[in-house]
Tab-separated table of C-alpha atoms and ligand atoms in Angstrom:
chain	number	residue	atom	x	y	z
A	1	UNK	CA	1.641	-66.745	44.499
A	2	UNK	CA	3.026	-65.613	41.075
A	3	UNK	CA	2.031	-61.600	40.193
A	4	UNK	CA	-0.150	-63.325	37.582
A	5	UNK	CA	-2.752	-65.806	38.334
A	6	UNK	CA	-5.945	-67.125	38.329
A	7	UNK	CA	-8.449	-66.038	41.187
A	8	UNK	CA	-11.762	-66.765	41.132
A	9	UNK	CA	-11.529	-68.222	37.269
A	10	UNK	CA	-10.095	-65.003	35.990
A	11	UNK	CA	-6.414	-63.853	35.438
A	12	UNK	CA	-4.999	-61.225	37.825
A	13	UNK	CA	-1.872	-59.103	37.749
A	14	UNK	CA	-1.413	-59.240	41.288
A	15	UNK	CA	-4.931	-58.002	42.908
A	16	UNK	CA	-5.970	-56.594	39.520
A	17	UNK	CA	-8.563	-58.735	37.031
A	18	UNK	CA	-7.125	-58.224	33.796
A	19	UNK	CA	-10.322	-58.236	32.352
A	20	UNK	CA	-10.665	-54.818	34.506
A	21	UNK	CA	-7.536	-52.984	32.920
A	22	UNK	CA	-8.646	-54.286	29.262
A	23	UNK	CA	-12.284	-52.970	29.781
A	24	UNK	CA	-10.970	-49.621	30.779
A	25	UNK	CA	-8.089	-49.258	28.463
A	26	UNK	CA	-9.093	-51.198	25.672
A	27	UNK	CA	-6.481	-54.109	24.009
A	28	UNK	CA	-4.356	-54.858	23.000
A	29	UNK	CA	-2.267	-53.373	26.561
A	30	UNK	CA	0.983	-54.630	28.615
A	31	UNK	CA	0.340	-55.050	31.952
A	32	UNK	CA	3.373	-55.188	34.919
A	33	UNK	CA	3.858	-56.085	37.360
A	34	UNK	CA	5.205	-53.879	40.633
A	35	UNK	CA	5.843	-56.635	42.880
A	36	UNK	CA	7.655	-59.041	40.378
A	37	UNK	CA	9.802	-56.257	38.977
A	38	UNK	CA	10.670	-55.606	42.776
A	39	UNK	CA	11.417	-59.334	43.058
A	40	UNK	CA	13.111	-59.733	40.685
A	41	UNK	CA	15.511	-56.414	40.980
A	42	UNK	CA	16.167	-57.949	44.752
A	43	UNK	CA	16.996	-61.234	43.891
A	44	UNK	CA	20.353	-59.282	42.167
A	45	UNK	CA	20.737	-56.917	45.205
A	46	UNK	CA	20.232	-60.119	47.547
A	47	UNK	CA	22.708	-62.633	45.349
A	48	UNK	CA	25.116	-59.963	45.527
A	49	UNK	CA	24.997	-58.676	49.132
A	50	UNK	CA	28.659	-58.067	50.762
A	51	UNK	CA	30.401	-56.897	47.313
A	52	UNK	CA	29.961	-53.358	46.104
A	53	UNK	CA	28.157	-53.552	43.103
A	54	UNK	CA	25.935	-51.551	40.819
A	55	UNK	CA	23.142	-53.421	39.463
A	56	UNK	CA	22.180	-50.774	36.224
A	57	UNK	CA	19.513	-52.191	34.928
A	58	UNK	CA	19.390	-52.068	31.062
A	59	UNK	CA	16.475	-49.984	30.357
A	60	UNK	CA	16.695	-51.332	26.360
A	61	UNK	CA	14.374	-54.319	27.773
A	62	UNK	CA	11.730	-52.229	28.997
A	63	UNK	CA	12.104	-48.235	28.939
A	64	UNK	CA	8.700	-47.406	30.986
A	65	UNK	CA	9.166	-44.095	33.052
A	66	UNK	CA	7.408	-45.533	35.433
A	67	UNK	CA	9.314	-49.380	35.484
A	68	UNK	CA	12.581	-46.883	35.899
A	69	UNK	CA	11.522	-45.017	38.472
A	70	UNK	CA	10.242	-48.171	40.452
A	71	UNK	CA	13.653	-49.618	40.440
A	72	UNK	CA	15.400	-46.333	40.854
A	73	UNK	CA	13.717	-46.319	44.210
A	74	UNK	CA	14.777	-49.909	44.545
A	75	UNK	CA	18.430	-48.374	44.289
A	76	UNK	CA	18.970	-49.572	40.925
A	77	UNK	CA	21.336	-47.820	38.316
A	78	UNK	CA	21.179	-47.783	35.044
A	79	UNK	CA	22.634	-49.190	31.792
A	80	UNK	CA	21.908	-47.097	28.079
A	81	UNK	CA	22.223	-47.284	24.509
A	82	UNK	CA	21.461	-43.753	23.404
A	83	UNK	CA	20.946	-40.365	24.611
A	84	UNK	CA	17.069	-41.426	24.356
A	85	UNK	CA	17.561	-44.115	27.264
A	86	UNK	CA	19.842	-41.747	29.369
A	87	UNK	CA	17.017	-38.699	29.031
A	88	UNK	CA	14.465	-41.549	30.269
A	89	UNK	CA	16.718	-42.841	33.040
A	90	UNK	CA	17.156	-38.883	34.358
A	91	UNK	CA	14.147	-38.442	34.264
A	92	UNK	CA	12.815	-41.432	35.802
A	93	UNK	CA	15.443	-39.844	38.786
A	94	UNK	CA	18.584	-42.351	38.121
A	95	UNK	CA	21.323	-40.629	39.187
A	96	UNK	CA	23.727	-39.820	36.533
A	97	UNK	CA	26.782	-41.327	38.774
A	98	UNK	CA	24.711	-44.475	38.567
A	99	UNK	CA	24.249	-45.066	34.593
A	100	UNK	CA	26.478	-46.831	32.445
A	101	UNK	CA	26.230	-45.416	28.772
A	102	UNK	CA	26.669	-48.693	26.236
A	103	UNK	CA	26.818	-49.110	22.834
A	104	UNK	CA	29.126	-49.961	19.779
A	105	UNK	CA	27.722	-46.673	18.214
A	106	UNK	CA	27.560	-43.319	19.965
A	107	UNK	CA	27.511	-39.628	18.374
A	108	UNK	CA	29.200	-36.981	19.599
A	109	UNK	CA	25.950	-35.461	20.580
A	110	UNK	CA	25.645	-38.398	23.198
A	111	UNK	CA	28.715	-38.612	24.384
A	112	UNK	CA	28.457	-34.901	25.186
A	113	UNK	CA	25.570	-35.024	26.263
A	114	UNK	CA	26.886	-37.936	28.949
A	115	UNK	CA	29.931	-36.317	29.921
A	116	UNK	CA	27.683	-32.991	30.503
A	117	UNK	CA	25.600	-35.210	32.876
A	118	UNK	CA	28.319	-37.127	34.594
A	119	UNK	CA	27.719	-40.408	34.071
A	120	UNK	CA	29.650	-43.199	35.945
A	121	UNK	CA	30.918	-44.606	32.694
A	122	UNK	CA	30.891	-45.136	29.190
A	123	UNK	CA	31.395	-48.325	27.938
A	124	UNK	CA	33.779	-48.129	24.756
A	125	UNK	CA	33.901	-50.763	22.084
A	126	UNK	CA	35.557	-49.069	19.248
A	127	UNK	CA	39.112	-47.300	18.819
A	128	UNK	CA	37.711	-43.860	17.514
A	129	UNK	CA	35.644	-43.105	20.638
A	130	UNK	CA	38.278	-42.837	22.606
A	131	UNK	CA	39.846	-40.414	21.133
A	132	UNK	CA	36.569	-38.768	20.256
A	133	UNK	CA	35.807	-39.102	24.075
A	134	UNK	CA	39.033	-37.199	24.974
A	135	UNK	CA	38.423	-34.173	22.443
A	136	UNK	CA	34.982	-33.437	23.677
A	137	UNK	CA	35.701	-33.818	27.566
A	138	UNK	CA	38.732	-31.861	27.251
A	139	UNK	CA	36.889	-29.363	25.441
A	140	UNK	CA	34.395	-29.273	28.350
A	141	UNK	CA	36.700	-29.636	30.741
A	142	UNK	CA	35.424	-33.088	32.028
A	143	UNK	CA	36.888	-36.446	32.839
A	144	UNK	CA	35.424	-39.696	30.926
A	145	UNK	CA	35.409	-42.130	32.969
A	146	UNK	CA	35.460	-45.510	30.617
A	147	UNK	CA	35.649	-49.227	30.522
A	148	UNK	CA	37.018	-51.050	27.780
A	149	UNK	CA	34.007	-53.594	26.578
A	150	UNK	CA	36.107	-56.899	25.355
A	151	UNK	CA	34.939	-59.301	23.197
A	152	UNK	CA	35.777	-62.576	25.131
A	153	UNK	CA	35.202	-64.547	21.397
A	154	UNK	CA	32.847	-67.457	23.647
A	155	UNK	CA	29.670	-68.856	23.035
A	156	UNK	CA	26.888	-68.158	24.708
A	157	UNK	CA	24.530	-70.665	23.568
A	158	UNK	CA	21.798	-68.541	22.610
A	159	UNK	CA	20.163	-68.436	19.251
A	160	UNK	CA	22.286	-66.395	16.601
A	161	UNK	CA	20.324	-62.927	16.612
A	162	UNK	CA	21.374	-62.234	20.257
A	163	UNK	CA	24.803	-63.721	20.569
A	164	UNK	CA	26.964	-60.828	21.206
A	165	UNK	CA	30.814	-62.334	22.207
A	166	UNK	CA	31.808	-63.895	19.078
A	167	UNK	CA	34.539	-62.906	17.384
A	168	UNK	CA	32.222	-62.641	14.509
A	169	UNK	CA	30.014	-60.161	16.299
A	170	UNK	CA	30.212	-56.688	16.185
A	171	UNK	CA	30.923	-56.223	19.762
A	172	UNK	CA	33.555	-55.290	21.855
A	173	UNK	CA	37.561	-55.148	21.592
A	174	UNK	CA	39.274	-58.302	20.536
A	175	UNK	CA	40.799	-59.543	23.474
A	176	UNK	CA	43.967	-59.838	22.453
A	177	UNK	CA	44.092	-55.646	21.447
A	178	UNK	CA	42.395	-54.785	24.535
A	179	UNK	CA	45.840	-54.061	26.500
A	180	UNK	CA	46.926	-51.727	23.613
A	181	UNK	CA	43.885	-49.933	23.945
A	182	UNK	CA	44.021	-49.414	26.979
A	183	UNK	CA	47.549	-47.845	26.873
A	184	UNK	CA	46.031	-45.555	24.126
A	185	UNK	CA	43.202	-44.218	26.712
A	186	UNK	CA	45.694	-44.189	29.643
A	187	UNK	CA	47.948	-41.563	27.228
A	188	UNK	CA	44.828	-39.666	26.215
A	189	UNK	CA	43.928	-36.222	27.874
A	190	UNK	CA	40.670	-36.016	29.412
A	191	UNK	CA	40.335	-39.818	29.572
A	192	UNK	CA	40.318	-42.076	32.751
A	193	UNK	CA	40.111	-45.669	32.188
A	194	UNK	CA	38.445	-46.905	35.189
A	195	UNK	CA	37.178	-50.756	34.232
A	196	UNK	CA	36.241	-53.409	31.311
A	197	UNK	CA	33.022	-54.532	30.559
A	198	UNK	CA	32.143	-57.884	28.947
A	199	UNK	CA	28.866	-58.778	27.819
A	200	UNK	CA	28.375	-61.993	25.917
A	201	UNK	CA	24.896	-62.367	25.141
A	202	UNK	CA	21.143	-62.432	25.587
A	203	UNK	CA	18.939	-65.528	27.138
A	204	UNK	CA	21.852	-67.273	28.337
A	205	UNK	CA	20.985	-70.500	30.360
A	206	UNK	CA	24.247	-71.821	31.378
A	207	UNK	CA	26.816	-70.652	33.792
A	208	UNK	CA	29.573	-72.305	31.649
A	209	UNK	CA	29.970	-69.244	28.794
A	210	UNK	CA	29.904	-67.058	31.618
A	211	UNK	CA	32.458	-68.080	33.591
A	212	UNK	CA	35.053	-68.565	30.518
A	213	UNK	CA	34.129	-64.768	29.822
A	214	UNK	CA	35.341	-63.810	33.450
A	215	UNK	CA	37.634	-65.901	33.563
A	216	UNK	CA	39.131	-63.960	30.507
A	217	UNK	CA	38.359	-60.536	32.538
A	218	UNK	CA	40.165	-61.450	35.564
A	219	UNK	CA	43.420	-62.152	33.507
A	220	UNK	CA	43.150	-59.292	31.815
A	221	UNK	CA	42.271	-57.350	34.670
A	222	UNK	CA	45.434	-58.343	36.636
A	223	UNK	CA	47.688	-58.529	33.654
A	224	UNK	CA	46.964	-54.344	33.716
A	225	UNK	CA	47.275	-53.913	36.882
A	226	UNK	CA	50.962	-55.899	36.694
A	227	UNK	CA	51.592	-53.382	33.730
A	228	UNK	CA	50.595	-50.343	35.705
A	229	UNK	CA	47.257	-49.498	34.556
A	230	UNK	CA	44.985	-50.309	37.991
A	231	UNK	CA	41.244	-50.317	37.184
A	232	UNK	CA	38.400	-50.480	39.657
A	233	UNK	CA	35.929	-51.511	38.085
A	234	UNK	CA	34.581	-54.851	36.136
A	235	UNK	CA	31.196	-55.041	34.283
A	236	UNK	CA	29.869	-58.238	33.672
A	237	UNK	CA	26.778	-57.213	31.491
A	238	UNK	CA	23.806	-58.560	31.748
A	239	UNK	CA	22.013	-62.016	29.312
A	240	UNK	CA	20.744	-64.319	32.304
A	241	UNK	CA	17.935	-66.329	30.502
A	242	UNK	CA	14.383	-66.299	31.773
A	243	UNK	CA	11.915	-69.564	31.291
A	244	UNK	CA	9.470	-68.565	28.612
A	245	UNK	CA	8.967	-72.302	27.747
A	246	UNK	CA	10.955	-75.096	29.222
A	247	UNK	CA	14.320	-73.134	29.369
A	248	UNK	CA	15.794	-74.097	33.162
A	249	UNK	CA	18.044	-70.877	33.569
A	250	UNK	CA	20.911	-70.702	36.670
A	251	UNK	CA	19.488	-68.838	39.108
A	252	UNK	CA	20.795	-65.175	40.265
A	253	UNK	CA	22.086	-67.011	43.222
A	254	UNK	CA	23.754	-69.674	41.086
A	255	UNK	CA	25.301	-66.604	38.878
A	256	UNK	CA	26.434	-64.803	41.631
A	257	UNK	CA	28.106	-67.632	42.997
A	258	UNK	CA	30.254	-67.793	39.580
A	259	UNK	CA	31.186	-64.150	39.957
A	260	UNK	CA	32.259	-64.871	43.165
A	261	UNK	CA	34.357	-67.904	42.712
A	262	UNK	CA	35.844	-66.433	39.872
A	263	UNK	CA	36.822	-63.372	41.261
A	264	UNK	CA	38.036	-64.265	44.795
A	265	UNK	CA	39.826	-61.775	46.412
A	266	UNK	CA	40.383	-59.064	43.649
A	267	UNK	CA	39.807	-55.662	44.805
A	268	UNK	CA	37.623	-54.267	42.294
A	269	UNK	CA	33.793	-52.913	41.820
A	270	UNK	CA	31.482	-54.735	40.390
A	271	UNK	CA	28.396	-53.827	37.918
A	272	UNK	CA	25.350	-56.323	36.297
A	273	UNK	CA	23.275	-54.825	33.618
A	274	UNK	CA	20.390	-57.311	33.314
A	275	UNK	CA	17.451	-56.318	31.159
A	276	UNK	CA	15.425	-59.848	30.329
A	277	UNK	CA	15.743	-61.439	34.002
A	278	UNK	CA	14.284	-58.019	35.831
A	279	UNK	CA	11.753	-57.491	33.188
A	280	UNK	CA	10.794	-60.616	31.296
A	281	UNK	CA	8.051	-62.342	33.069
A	282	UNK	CA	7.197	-59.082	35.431
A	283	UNK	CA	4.511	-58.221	31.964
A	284	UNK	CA	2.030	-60.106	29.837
A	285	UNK	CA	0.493	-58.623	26.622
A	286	UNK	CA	-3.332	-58.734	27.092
A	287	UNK	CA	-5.160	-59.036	23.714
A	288	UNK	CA	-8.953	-59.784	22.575
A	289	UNK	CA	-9.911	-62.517	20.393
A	290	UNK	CA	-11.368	-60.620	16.794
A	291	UNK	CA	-12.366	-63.584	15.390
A	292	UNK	CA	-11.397	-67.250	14.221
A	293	UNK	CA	-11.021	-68.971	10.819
A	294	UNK	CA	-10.869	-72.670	9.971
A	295	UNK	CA	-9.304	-73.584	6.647
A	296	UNK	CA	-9.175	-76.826	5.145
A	297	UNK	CA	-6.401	-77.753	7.737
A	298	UNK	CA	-5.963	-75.128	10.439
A	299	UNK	CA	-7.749	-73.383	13.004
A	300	UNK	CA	-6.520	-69.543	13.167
A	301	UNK	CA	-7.240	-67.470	16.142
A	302	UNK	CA	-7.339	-63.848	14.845
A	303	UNK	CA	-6.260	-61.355	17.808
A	304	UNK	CA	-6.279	-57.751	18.120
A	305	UNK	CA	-2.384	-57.955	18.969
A	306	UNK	CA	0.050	-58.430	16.347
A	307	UNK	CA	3.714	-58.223	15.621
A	308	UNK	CA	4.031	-54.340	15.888
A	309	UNK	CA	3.173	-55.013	19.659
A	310	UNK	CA	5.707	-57.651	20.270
A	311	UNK	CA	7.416	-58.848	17.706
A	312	UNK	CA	9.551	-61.603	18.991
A	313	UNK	CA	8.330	-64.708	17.700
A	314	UNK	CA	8.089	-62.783	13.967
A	315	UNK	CA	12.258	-62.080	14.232
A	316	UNK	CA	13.243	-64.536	16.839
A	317	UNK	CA	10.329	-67.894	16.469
A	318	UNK	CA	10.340	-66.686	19.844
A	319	UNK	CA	8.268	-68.882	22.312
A	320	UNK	CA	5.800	-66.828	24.274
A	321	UNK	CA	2.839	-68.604	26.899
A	322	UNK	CA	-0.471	-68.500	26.046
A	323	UNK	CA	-3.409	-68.388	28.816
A	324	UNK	CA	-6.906	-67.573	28.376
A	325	UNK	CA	-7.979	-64.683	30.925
A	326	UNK	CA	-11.060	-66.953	31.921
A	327	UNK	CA	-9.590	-69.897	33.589
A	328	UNK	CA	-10.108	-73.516	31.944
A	329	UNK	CA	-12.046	-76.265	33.102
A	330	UNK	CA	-10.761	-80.016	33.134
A	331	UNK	CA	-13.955	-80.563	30.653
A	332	UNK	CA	-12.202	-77.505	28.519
A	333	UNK	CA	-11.435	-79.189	25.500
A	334	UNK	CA	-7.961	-77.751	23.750
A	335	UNK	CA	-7.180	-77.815	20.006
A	336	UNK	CA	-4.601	-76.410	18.195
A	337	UNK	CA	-4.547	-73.380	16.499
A	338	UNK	CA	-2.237	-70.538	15.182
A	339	UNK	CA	-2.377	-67.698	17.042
A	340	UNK	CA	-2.623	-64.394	14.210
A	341	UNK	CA	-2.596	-60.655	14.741
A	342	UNK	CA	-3.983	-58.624	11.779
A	343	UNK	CA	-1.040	-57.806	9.903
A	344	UNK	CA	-0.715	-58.376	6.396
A	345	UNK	CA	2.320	-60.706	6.915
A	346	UNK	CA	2.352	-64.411	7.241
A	347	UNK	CA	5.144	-63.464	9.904
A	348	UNK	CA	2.421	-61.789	12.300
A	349	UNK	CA	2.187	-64.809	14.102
A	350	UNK	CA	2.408	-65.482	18.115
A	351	UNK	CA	2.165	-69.228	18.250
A	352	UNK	CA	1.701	-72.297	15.809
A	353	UNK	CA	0.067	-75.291	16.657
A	354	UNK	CA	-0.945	-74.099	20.194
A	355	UNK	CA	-3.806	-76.051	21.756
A	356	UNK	CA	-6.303	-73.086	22.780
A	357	UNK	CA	-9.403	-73.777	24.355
A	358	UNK	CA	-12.848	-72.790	22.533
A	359	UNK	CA	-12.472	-68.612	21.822
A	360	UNK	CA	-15.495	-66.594	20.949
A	361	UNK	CA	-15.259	-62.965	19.621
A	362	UNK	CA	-14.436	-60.595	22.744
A	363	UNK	CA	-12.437	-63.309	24.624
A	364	UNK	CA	-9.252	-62.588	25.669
A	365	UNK	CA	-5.759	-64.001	25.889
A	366	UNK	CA	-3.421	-63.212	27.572
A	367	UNK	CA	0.802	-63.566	25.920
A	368	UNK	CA	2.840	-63.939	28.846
A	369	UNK	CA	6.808	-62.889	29.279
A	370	UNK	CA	6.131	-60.349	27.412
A	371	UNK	CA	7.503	-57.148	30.114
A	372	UNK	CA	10.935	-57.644	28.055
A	373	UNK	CA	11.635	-56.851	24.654
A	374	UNK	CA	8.160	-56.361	24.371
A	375	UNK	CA	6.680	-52.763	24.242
A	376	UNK	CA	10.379	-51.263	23.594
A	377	UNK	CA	10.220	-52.845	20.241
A	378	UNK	CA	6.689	-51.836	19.527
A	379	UNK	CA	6.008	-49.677	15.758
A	380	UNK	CA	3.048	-48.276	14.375
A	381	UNK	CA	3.179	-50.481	11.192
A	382	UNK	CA	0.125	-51.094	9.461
A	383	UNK	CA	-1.527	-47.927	11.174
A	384	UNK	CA	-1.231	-49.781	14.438
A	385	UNK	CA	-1.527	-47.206	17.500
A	386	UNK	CA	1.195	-48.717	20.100
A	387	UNK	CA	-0.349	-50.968	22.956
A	388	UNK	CA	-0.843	-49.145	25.929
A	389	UNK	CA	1.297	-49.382	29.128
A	390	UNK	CA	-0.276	-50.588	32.418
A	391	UNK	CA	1.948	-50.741	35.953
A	392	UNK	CA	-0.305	-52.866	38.593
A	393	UNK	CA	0.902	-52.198	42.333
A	394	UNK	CA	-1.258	-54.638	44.606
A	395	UNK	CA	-5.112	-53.440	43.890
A	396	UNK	CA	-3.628	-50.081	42.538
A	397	UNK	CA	-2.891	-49.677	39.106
A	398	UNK	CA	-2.605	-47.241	36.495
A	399	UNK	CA	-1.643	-46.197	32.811
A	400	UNK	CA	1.864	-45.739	33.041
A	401	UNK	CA	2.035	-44.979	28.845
A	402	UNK	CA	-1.172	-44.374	26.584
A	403	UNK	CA	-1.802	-45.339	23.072
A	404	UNK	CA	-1.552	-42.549	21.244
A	405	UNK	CA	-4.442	-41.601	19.491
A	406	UNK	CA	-5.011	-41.291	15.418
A	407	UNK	CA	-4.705	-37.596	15.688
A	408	UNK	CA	-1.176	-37.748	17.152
A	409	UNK	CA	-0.344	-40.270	14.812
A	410	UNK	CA	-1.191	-38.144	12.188
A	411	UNK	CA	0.271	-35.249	13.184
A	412	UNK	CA	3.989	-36.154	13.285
A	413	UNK	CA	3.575	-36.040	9.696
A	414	UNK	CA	3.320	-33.161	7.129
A	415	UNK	CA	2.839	-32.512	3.715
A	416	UNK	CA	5.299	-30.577	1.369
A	417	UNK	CA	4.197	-27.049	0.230
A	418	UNK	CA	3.791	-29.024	-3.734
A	419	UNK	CA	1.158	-30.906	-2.135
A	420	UNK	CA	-0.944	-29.305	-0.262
A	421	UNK	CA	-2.903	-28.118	-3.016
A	422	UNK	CA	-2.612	-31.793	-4.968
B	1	LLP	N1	24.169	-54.983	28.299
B	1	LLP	C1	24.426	-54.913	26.964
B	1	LLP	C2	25.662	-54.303	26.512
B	1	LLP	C3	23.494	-55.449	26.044
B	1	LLP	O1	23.748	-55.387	24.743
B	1	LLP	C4	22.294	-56.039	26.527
B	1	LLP	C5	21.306	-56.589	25.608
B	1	LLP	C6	22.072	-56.075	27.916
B	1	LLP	C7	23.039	-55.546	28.763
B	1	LLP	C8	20.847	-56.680	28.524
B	1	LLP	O2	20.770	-58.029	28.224
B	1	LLP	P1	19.671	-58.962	28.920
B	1	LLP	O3	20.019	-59.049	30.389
B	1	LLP	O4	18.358	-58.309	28.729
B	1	LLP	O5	19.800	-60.246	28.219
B	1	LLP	N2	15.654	-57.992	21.565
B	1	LLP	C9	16.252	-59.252	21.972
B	1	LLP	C10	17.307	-59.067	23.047
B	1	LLP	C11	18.435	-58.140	22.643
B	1	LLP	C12	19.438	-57.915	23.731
B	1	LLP	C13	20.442	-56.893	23.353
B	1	LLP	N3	21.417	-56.546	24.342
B	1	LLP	C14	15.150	-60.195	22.419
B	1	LLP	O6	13.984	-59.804	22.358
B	1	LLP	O7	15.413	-61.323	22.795
């Protein structure tokens, strides 16, 4: 049984009626799923089983305390973008010898702020940090432990917007000045190079670009070690694709048997940082039907969700499912419609052309693969509180993130002293 299904006409998250969460907490609201974020964390500890490896999941794809501490207790590390992500994966009760700190732009608040902590290693993709990295650990009197990220200059396949290991992208270290560099860090006090780290792209669905990106790490790796700088360490990233449509991506097994062919017999640690494939389809975004309009030519389905929830198919024509929470009938009769939030934009749109059955005011649909990408990119445009956050665990559930209300909203913001007599 999949953690969200229809039972008795309505649509569950695991032993929970949607309809339940949405009456109590109001739409539009994620839901997760425990059980397929569990799943779905195991499949990498399973696929991987015999090799020491870290699987840090990247907590860019969903940053929910409570998500984090779920697969914390799972035994999963950690992989963050800003000191933001690495206060949330603390706290959440990662251990700090777990996380991986990423990202092509850190401030020396961060990287302090990481070395402070201890974390297992940060992830360098640009000259300067390295030496910015040695001044502030020698200053505290710490050892940074770093990979080198390369840029492997393949193709992952994936739409533009999410290719990362291109030479054209901003990413990583060309691969061809990724020895020097390493030199430089090997000569620098207060600097340990310890690994490199590839990562080549999001929503991959071939094994192909992957394995010409190891293949590229393994060379490099040895061609190091030859040269006397041993490393122990090789991060592969994360990208493996999810299906949110029709998309047939490897599976973990599949990808694990890559890293394992192409690595045979090197002594070296491994770590994944998936984001999409632990998170993707472990959430749906549950939203109420305001009202629909039929022009001339189209039927619009107005919803109560919009692109400040999840904005994927406005900046990606990202495919998302649709399902009513009230299971169809085979006499339900389907036409198509675009599926609208309430946003002033023509881009605050979910899904053109969908066939949806009959909606009435009150109805609800439900977005599906929507626990990725999702909530993280959430905004308050358009006076939009942000969705609330809902963690199911079997017929337990609870609000794992409110919406905030109007008041808080409000009170982030302030008038100058000129004004407040206006
Ligand atoms: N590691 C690094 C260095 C990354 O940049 C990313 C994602 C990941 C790991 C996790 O990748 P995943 O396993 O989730 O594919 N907002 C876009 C996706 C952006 C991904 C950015 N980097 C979307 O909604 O499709």
């Amino acid at each position: 049984m999949t953690p969200f299904h229809y039972q008795n006409h309505r649509l569950h998250a695991e032993d929970i009626p949607l309809a339940d969460i949405a009456r109590k907490v109001g739409t539009p609201v994620y839901v997760y799923s425990s059980a397929a974020f569990q799943a779905s964390y195991r499949s990498y500890a399973d696929a991987f089983a015999g090799l020491p490896v870290t699987v840090c999941y990247a907590v860019k794809a969903n940053d929910s305390l409570a998500v984090l501490r779920l697969l914390a207790a799972e035994g999963a590390g950690a992989d963050v973008v800003s000191g933001g992500e690495l206060r949330y994966a603390l706290a959440a009760g990662v251990p700090a010898g777990r996380i991986v700190f990423s990202g092509v732009g850190k401030t020396r608040d961060e990287l302090e702020f990481a070395l402070l902590e201890g974390v297992m290693q940060v992830n360098v993709e640009v000259a300067s940090e390295l030496d910015a990295l040695s001044e502030i650990a020698t200053a505290l009197g710490r050892t940074a432990h770093v990979a080198i990220r390369i840029n492997p200059d393949v193709d992952a396949g994936t739409i533009a917007q999410i290719s990362t290991g291109k030479a054209e992208n901003k990413f990583g270290i060309a691969y061809d000045e990724a020895a020097a560099l390493f030199r430089h860090a090997q000569s620098l006090p207060g600097v340990e190079p310890v690994g490199i780290a590839v990562h080549i792209g999001s929503q991959i669905t071939k094994l192909t670009p992957y394995r010409d990106a190891f293949h590229r790490v393994r060379t490099l790796y040895e061609d190091l070690k030859a040269e006397g700088i041993p490393l122990q360490r090789i991060d592969l990233g994360g990208g493996l694709g999810i299906t949110y449509r029709d998309e047939e991506p490897p599976s973990v097994a599949a990808y694990a048997a890559v890293v394992r062919e192409v690595f045979h017999g090197l002594d070296a640690q491994f770590v994944f940082e998936p984001g999409r494939r632990i998170a993707g389809l472990s959430g749906v975004l549950v939203t109420k039907v305001i009202t629909e309009k039929q022009t001339a030519t189209k039927r619009f389905v107005i919803v109560d969700a919009a692109m400040n929830d999840l904005i994927r198919p406005a900046l990606y024509d990202a495919y998302h499912p649709i399902q009513p929470e009230t299971a169809p009938t085979p006499e339900t009769v389907w036409t198509e419609a675009d599926l609208v939030g309430p946003i002033c934009e023509s881009t605050d749109t979910f899904a053109k052309g969908r066939p949806l059955p009959p909606l009435q005011a009150d109805d609800m649909l439900v977005i599906g693969a929507a626990g990725a990408y999702g909530a993280v990119m959430a905004c308050e445009y358009n006076g939009r509180p942000r969705a609330a956050e809902v963690l199911v665990r079997g017929s337990d559930w609870a609000v794992v993130r409110r919406r905030p209300t109007y008041e808080e909203m409000l009170a982030a913001q302030s008038l100058p002293p000129w004004l407040e007599e206006a």
